[in-house]
CSV table of C-alpha atoms in Angstrom, one decimal:
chain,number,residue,atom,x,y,z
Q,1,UNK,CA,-15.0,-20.7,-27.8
Q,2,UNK,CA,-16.4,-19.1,-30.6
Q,3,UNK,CA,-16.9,-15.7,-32.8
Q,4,UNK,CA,-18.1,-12.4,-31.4
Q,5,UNK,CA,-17.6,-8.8,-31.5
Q,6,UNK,CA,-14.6,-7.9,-29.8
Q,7,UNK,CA,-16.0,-4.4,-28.4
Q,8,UNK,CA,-18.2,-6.3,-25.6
Q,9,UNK,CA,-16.3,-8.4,-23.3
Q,10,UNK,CA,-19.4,-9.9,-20.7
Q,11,UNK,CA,-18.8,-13.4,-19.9
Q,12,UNK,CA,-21.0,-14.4,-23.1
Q,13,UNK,CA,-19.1,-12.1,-25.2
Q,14,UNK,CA,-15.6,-13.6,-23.9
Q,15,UNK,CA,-16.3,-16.6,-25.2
Q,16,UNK,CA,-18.1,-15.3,-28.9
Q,17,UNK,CA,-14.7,-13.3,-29.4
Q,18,UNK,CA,-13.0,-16.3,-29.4
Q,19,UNK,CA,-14.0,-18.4,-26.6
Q,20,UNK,CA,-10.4,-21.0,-25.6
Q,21,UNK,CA,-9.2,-18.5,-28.0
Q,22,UNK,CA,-9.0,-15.9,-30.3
Q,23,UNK,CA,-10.7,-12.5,-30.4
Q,24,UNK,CA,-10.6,-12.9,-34.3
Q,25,UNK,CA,-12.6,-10.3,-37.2
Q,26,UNK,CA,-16.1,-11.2,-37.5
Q,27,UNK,CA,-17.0,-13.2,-40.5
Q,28,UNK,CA,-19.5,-11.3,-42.8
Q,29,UNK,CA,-23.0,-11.7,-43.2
Q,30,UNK,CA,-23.4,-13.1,-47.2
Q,31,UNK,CA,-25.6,-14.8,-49.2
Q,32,UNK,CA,-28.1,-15.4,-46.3
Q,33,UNK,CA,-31.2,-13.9,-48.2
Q,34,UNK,CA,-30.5,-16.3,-51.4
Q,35,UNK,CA,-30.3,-19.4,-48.7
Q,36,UNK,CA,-32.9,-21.9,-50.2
Q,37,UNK,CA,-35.0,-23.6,-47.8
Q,38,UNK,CA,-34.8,-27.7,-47.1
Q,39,UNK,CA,-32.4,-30.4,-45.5
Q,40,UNK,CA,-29.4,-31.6,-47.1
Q,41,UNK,CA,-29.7,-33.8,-49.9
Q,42,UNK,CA,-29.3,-36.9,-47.6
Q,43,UNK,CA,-33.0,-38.8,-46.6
Q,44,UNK,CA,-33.6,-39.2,-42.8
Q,45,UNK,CA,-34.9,-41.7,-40.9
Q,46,UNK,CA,-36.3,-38.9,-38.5
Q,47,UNK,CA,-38.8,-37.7,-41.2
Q,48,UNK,CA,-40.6,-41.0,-41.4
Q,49,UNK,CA,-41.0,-42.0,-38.3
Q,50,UNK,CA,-44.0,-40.9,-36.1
Q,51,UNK,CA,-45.0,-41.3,-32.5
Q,52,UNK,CA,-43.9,-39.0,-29.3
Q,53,UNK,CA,-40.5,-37.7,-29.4
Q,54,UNK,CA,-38.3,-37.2,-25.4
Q,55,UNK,CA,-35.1,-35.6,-24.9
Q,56,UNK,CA,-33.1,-35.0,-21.6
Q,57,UNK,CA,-30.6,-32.2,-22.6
Q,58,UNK,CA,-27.7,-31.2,-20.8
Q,59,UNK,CA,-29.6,-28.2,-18.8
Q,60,UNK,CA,-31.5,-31.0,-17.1
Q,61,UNK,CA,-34.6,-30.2,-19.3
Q,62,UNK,CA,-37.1,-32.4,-21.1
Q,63,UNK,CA,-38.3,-32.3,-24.8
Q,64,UNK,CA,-41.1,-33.8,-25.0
Q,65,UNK,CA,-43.2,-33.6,-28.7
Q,66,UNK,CA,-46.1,-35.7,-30.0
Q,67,UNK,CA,-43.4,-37.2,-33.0
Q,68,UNK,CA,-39.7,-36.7,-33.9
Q,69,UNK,CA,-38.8,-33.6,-35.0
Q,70,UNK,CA,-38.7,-33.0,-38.5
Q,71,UNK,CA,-38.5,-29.2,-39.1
Q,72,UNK,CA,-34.9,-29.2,-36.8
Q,73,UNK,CA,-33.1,-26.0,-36.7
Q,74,UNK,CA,-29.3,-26.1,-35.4
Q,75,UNK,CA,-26.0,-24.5,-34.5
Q,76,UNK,CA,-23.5,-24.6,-37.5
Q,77,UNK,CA,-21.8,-27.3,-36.4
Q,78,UNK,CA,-24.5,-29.5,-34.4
Q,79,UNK,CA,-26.4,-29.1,-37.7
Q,80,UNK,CA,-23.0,-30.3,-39.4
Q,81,UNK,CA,-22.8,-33.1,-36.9
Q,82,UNK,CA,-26.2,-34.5,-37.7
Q,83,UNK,CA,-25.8,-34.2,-41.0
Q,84,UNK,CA,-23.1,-37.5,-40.4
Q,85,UNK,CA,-25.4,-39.1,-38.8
Q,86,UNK,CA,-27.8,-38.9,-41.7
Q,87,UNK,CA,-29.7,-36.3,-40.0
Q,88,UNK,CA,-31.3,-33.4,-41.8
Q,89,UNK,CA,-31.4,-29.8,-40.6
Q,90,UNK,CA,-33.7,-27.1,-42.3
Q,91,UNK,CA,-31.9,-24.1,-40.8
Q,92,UNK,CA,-28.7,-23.2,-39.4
Q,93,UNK,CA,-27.1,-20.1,-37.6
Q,94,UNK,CA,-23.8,-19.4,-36.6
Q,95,UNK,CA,-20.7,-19.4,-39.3
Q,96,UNK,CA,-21.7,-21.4,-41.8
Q,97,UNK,CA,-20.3,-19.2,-45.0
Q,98,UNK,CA,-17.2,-17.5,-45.7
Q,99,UNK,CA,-17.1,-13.8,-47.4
Q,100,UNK,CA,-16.2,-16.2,-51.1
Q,101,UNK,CA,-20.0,-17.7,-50.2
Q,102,UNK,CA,-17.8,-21.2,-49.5
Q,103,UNK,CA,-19.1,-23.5,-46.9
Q,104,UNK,CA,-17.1,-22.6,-43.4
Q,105,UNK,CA,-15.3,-25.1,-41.5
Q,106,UNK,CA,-18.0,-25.4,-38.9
Q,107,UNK,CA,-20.2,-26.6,-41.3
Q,108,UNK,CA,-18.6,-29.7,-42.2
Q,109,UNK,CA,-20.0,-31.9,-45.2
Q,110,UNK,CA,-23.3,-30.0,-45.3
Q,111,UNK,CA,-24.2,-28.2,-48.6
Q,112,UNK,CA,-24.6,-25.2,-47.1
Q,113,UNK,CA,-27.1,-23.9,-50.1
Q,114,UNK,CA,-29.4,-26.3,-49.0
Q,115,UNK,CA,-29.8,-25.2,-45.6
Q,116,UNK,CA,-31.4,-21.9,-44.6
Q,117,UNK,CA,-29.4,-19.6,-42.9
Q,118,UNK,CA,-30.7,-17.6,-40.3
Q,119,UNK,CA,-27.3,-15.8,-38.9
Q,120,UNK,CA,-23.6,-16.3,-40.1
Q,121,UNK,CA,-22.3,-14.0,-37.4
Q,122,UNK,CA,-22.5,-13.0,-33.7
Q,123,UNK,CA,-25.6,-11.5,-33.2
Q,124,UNK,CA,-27.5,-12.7,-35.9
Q,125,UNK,CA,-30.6,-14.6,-36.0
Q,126,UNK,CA,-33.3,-13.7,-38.6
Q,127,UNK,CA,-36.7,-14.5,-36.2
Q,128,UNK,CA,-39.0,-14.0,-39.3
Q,129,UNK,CA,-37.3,-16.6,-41.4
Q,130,UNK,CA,-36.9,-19.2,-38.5
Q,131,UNK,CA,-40.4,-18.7,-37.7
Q,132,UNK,CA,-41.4,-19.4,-41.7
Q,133,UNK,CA,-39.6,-22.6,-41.0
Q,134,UNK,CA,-42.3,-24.2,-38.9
Q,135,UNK,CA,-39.5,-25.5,-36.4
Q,136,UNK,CA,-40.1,-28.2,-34.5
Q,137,UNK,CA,-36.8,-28.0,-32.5
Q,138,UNK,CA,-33.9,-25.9,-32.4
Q,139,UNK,CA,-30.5,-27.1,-31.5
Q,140,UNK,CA,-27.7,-25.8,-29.8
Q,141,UNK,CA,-24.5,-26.2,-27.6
Q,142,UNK,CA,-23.5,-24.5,-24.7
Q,143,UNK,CA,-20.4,-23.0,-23.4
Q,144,UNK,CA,-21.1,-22.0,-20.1
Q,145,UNK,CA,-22.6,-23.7,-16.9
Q,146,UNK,CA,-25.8,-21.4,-17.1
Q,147,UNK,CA,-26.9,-22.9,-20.0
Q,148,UNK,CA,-26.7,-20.0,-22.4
Q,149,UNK,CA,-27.7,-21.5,-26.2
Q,150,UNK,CA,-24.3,-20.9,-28.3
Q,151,UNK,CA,-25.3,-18.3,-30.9
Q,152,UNK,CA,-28.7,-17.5,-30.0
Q,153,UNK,CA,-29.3,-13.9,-29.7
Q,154,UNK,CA,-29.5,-12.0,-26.0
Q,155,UNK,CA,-31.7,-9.4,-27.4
Q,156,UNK,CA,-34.3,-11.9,-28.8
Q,157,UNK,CA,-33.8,-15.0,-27.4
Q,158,UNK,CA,-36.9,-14.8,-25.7
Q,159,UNK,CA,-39.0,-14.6,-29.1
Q,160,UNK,CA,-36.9,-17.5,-30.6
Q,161,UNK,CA,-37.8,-20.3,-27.3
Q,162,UNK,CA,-41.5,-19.2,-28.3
Q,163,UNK,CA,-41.4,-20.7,-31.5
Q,164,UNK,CA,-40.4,-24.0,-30.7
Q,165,UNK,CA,-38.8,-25.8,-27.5
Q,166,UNK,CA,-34.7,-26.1,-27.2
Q,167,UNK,CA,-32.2,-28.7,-26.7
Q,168,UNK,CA,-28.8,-28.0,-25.4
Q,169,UNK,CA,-25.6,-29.7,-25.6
Q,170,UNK,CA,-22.7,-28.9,-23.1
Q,171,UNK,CA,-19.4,-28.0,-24.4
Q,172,UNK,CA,-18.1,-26.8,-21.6
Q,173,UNK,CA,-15.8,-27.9,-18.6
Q,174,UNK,CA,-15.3,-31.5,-19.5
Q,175,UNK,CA,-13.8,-33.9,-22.0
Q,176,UNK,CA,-14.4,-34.8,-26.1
Q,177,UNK,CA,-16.1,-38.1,-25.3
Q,178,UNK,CA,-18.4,-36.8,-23.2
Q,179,UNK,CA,-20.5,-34.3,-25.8
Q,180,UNK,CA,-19.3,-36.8,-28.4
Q,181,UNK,CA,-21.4,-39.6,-26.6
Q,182,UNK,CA,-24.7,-37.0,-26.1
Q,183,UNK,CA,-24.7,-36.1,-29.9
Q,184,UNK,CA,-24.6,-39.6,-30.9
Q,185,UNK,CA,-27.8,-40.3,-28.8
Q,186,UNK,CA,-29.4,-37.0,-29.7
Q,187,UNK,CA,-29.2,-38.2,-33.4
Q,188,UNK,CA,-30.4,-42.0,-32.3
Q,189,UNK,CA,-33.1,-40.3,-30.7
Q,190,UNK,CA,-34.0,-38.1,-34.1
Q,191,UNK,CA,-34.0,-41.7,-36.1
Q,192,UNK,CA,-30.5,-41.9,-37.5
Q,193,UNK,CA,-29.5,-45.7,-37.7
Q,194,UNK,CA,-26.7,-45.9,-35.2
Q,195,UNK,CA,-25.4,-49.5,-36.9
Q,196,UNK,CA,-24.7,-48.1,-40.4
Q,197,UNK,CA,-21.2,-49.2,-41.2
Q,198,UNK,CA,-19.9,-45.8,-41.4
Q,199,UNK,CA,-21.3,-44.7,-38.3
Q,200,UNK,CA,-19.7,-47.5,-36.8
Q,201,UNK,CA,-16.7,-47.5,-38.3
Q,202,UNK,CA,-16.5,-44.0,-37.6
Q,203,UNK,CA,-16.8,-44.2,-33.4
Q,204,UNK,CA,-14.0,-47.4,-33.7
Q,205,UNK,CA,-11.4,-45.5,-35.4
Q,206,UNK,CA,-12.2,-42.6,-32.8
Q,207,UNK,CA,-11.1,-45.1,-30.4
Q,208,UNK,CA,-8.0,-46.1,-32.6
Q,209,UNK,CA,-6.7,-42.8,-33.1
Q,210,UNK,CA,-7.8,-42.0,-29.2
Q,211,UNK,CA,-4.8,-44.6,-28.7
Q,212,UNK,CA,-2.4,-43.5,-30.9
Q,213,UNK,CA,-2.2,-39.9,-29.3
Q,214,UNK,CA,-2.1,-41.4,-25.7
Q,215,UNK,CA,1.2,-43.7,-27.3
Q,216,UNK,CA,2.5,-40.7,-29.1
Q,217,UNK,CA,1.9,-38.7,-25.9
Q,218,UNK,CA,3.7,-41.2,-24.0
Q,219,UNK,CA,6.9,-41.8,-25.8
Q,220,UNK,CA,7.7,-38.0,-26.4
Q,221,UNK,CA,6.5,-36.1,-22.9
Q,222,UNK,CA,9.0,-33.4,-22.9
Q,223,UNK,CA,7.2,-32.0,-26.4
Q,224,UNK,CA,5.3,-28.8,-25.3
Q,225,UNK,CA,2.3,-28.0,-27.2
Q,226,UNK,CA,0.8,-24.5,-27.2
Q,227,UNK,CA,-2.9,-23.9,-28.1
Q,228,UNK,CA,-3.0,-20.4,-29.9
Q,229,UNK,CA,-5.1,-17.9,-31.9
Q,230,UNK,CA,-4.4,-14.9,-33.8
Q,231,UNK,CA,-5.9,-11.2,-34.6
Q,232,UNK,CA,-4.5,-8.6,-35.9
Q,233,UNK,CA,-3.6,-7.0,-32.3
Q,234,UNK,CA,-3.5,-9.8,-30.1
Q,235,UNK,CA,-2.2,-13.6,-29.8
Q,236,UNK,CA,-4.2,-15.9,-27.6
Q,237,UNK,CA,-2.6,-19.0,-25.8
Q,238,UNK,CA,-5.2,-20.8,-24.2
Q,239,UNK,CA,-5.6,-22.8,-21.1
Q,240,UNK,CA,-6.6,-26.5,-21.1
Q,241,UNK,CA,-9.2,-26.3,-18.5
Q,242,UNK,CA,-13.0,-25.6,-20.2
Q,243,UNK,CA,-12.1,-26.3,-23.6
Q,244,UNK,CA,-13.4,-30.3,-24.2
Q,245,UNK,CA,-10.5,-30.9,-26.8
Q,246,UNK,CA,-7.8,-29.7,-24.9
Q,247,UNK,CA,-8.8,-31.1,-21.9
Q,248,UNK,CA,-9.5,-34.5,-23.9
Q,249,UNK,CA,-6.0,-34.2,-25.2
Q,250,UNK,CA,-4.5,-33.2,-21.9
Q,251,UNK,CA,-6.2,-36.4,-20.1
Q,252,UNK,CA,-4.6,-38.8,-23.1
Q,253,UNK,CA,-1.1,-37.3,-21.8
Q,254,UNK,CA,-0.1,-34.4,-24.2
Q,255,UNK,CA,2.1,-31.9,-22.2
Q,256,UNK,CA,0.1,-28.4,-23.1
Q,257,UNK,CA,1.5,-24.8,-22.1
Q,258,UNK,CA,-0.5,-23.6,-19.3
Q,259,UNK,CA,-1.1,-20.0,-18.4
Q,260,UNK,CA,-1.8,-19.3,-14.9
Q,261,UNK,CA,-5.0,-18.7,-13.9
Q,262,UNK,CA,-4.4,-15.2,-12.9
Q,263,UNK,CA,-3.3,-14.5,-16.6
Q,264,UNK,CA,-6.2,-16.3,-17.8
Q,265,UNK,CA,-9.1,-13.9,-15.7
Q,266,UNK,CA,-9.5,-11.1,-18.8
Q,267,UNK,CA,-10.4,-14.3,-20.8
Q,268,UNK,CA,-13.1,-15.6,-18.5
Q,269,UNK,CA,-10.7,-18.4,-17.7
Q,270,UNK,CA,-10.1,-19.9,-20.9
Q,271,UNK,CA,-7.2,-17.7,-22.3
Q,272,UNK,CA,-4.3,-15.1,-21.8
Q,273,UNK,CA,-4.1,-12.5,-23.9
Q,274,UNK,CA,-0.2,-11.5,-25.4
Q,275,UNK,CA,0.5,-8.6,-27.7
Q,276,UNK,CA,2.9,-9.7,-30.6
Q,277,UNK,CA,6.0,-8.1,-29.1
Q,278,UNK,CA,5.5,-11.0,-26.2
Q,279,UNK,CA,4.2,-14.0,-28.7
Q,280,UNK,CA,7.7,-15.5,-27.0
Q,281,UNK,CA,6.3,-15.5,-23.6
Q,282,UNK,CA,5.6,-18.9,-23.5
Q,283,UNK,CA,8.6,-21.7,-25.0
Q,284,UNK,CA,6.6,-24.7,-27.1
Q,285,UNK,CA,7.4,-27.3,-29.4
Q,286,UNK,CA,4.6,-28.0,-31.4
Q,287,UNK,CA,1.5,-24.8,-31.9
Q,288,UNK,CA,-1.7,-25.5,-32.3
Q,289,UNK,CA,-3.9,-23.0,-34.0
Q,290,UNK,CA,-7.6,-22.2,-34.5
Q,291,UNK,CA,-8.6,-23.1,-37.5
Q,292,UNK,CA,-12.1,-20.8,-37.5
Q,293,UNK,CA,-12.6,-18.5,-40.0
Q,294,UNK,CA,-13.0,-15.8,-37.7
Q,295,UNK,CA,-9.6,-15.8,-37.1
Q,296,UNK,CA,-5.9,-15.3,-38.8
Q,297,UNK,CA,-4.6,-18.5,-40.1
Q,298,UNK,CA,-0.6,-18.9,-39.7
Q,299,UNK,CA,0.2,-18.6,-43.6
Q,300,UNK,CA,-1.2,-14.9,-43.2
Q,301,UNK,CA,0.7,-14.1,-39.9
Q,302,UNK,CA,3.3,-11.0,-40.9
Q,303,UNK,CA,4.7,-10.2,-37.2
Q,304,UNK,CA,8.2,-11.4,-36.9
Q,305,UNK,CA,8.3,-12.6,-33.3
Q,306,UNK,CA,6.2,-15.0,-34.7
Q,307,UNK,CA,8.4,-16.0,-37.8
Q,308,UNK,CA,11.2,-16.0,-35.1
Q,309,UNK,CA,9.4,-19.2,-32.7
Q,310,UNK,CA,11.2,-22.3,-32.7
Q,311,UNK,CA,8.3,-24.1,-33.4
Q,312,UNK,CA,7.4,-22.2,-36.6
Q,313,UNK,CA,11.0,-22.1,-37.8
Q,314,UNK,CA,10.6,-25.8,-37.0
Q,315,UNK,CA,7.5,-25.9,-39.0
Q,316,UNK,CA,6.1,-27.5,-36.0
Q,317,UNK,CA,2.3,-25.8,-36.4
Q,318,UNK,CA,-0.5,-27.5,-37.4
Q,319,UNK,CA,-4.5,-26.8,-37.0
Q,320,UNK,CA,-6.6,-27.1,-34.4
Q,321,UNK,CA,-10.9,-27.4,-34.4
Q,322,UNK,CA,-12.0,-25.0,-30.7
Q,323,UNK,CA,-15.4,-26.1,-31.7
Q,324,UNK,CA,-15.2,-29.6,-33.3
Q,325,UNK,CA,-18.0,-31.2,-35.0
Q,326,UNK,CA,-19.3,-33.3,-32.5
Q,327,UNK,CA,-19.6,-36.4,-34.9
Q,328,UNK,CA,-17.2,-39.3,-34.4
Q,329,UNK,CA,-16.1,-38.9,-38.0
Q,330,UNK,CA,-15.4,-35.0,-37.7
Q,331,UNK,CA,-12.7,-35.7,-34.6
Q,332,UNK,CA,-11.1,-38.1,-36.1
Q,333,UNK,CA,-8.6,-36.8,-37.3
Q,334,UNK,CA,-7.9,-34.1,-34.8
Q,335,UNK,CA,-6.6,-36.9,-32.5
Q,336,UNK,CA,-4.7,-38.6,-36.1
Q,337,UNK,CA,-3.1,-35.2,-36.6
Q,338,UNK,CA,-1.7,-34.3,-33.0
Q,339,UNK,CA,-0.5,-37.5,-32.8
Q,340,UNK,CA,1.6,-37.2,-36.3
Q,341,UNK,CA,2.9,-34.0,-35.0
Q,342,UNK,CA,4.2,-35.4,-31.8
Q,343,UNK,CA,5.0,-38.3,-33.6
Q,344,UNK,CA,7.7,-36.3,-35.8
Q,345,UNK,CA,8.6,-33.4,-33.4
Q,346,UNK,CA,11.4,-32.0,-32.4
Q,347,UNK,CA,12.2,-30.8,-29.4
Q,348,UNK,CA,13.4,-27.1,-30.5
Q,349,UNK,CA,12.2,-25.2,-27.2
């Protein structure tokens, strides 16, 4: 689901150009050199604590380390989804600033000068500076079934699992709760306190707004809804199947657009590709777009077959996260805002 260069389609590189979606331009490396070194300004239960640290990721390994790990390196957004759990990072790769040096969506609440950053783009992983970091851990998820770390380099992969032992976290083939549920007792198991209030808080109005989709979903089921993403040459509509949101959504009753499977193959499954002149292939009510930086956002959209949908005229689009923040908080209000849109849709397909 995620960003890559466009000009190497292997399975891997599918998914970096855009993954459920979106073959979108490549975010560019900035301000990585000035990244200042340290966790976020929150304190963390994991760096007190001592005594042997286990881990059973999703690749079926074990993690085992004499304490908790303390110098944690992470995906963007696993580092973004600790970081609600109280949960410092020291390092990140993967988009984490836009071009304007802003913090990118994937990063979430983290203050991204705080943080080193060891790669904002596809491809890019400084080894010398995550070495200098003394990690004890690095963190990623995975969007295959051979557990390929999201982000982490081909060419140098093997130097990087040298320097410190990996955990995986499977975003692939199944549904929200389920990598919701492992992040939540990765971070238990790093020290976070799993009773704070607005941890909580946070899962139960997961579980409230898990409701009101599933009601919204059921009193409006002829509402089509059509996951897309947009580059300058191409428009994306993705399948539910792989993508854990989508699939999520699909399971809590929300009638998705679904290309066939045969349409899907140039997109390793997860997508079918349309040039603008056929952005009308598919009739929905409601469009979902990616929301990644990587990609072009619907205000900046200038072909007129897409002006010309009935769900834009409508003004039936609204955002969507392919690779939420896996924090309770964070999906939140993806379920809260597909529900308000089916909530107050039309049917104009």
């Amino acid at each position: 689901m995620p960003n890559a260069r466009a000009t190497h389609l292997s399975r891997r590189g599918i998914l970096a150009a855009g993954g459920a979606l979106g073959l979108g331009a490549v975010l560019a490396a900035c301000g990585d050199d000035d990244a200042k070194s340290g966790g976020s300004a929150k304190e963390t239960a994991a760096a007190a604590k001592s005594g042997p640290w286990t881990f059973k990721d999703d690749r079926g390994t074990t993690v085992k380390l004499d304490k908790i790990p303390a110098n944690i390196v992470a995906f963007t957004g696993v580092g973004a989804a600790l970081y609600d759990y109280g949960i410092s990072v020291k390092g990140v790769f993967g988009p984490t600033k836009t071009t304007d040096g802003k913090a990118d969506v994937q990063a979430g609440d983290m203050d991204v000068s705080k943080v080193t950053v060891l790669g904002n783009v596809w491809d890019e992983f400084n080894v010398e500076k995550y070495a200098a970091l003394a990690p004890d851990v690095l963190i990623s998820t995975m969007f295959d079934d051979a557990g390929t770390l999201w982000y982490v380099p081909e060419t140098s992969k093997d130097k990087i699992a040298k320097l410190a032992p990996s955990v995986g976290v499977s975003v692939y083939d199944r549904q929200l709760d389920q990598p919701l549920q492992r992040m939540w007792e990765l971070a238990e198991s790093l020290g976070a306190d799993m009773k704070a209030a607005a941890v909580t808080d946070a899962k139960k109005r997961f579980e409230t707004a898990a409701a009101r989709l599933r009601a919204a979903a059921r009193a409006k089921p002829e509402i089509k809804v059509m996951a897309g993403s947009a580059s300058q040459e191409l428009f994306y509509v993705s399948g539910t199947n792989l993508s854990i949101d989508l699939e999520y959504f699909k399971a809590l009753g929300v009638n998705f657009v679904e290309p066939p499977e045969s349409a899907k193959k140039e997109g390793g499954g997860w997508y079918e590709s349309l040039s603008w002149e056929n952005v009308d292939k598919y009739q929905a009510d409601i469009i979902m777009m990616d929301d990644r930086s990587s990609t072009i956002q619907p205000a900046d959209i200038t072909e007129a077959t897409w002006k010309k949908l009935p769900a834009v005229k409508a003004g039936q689009v609204i955002a969507r996260s392919p690779e939420p923040i896996l924090s309770y908080a964070k999906c939140v209000p993806l379920l809260d805002n597909l529900a308000e849109a089916l909530e107050k849709a039309k049917k104009v397909s």
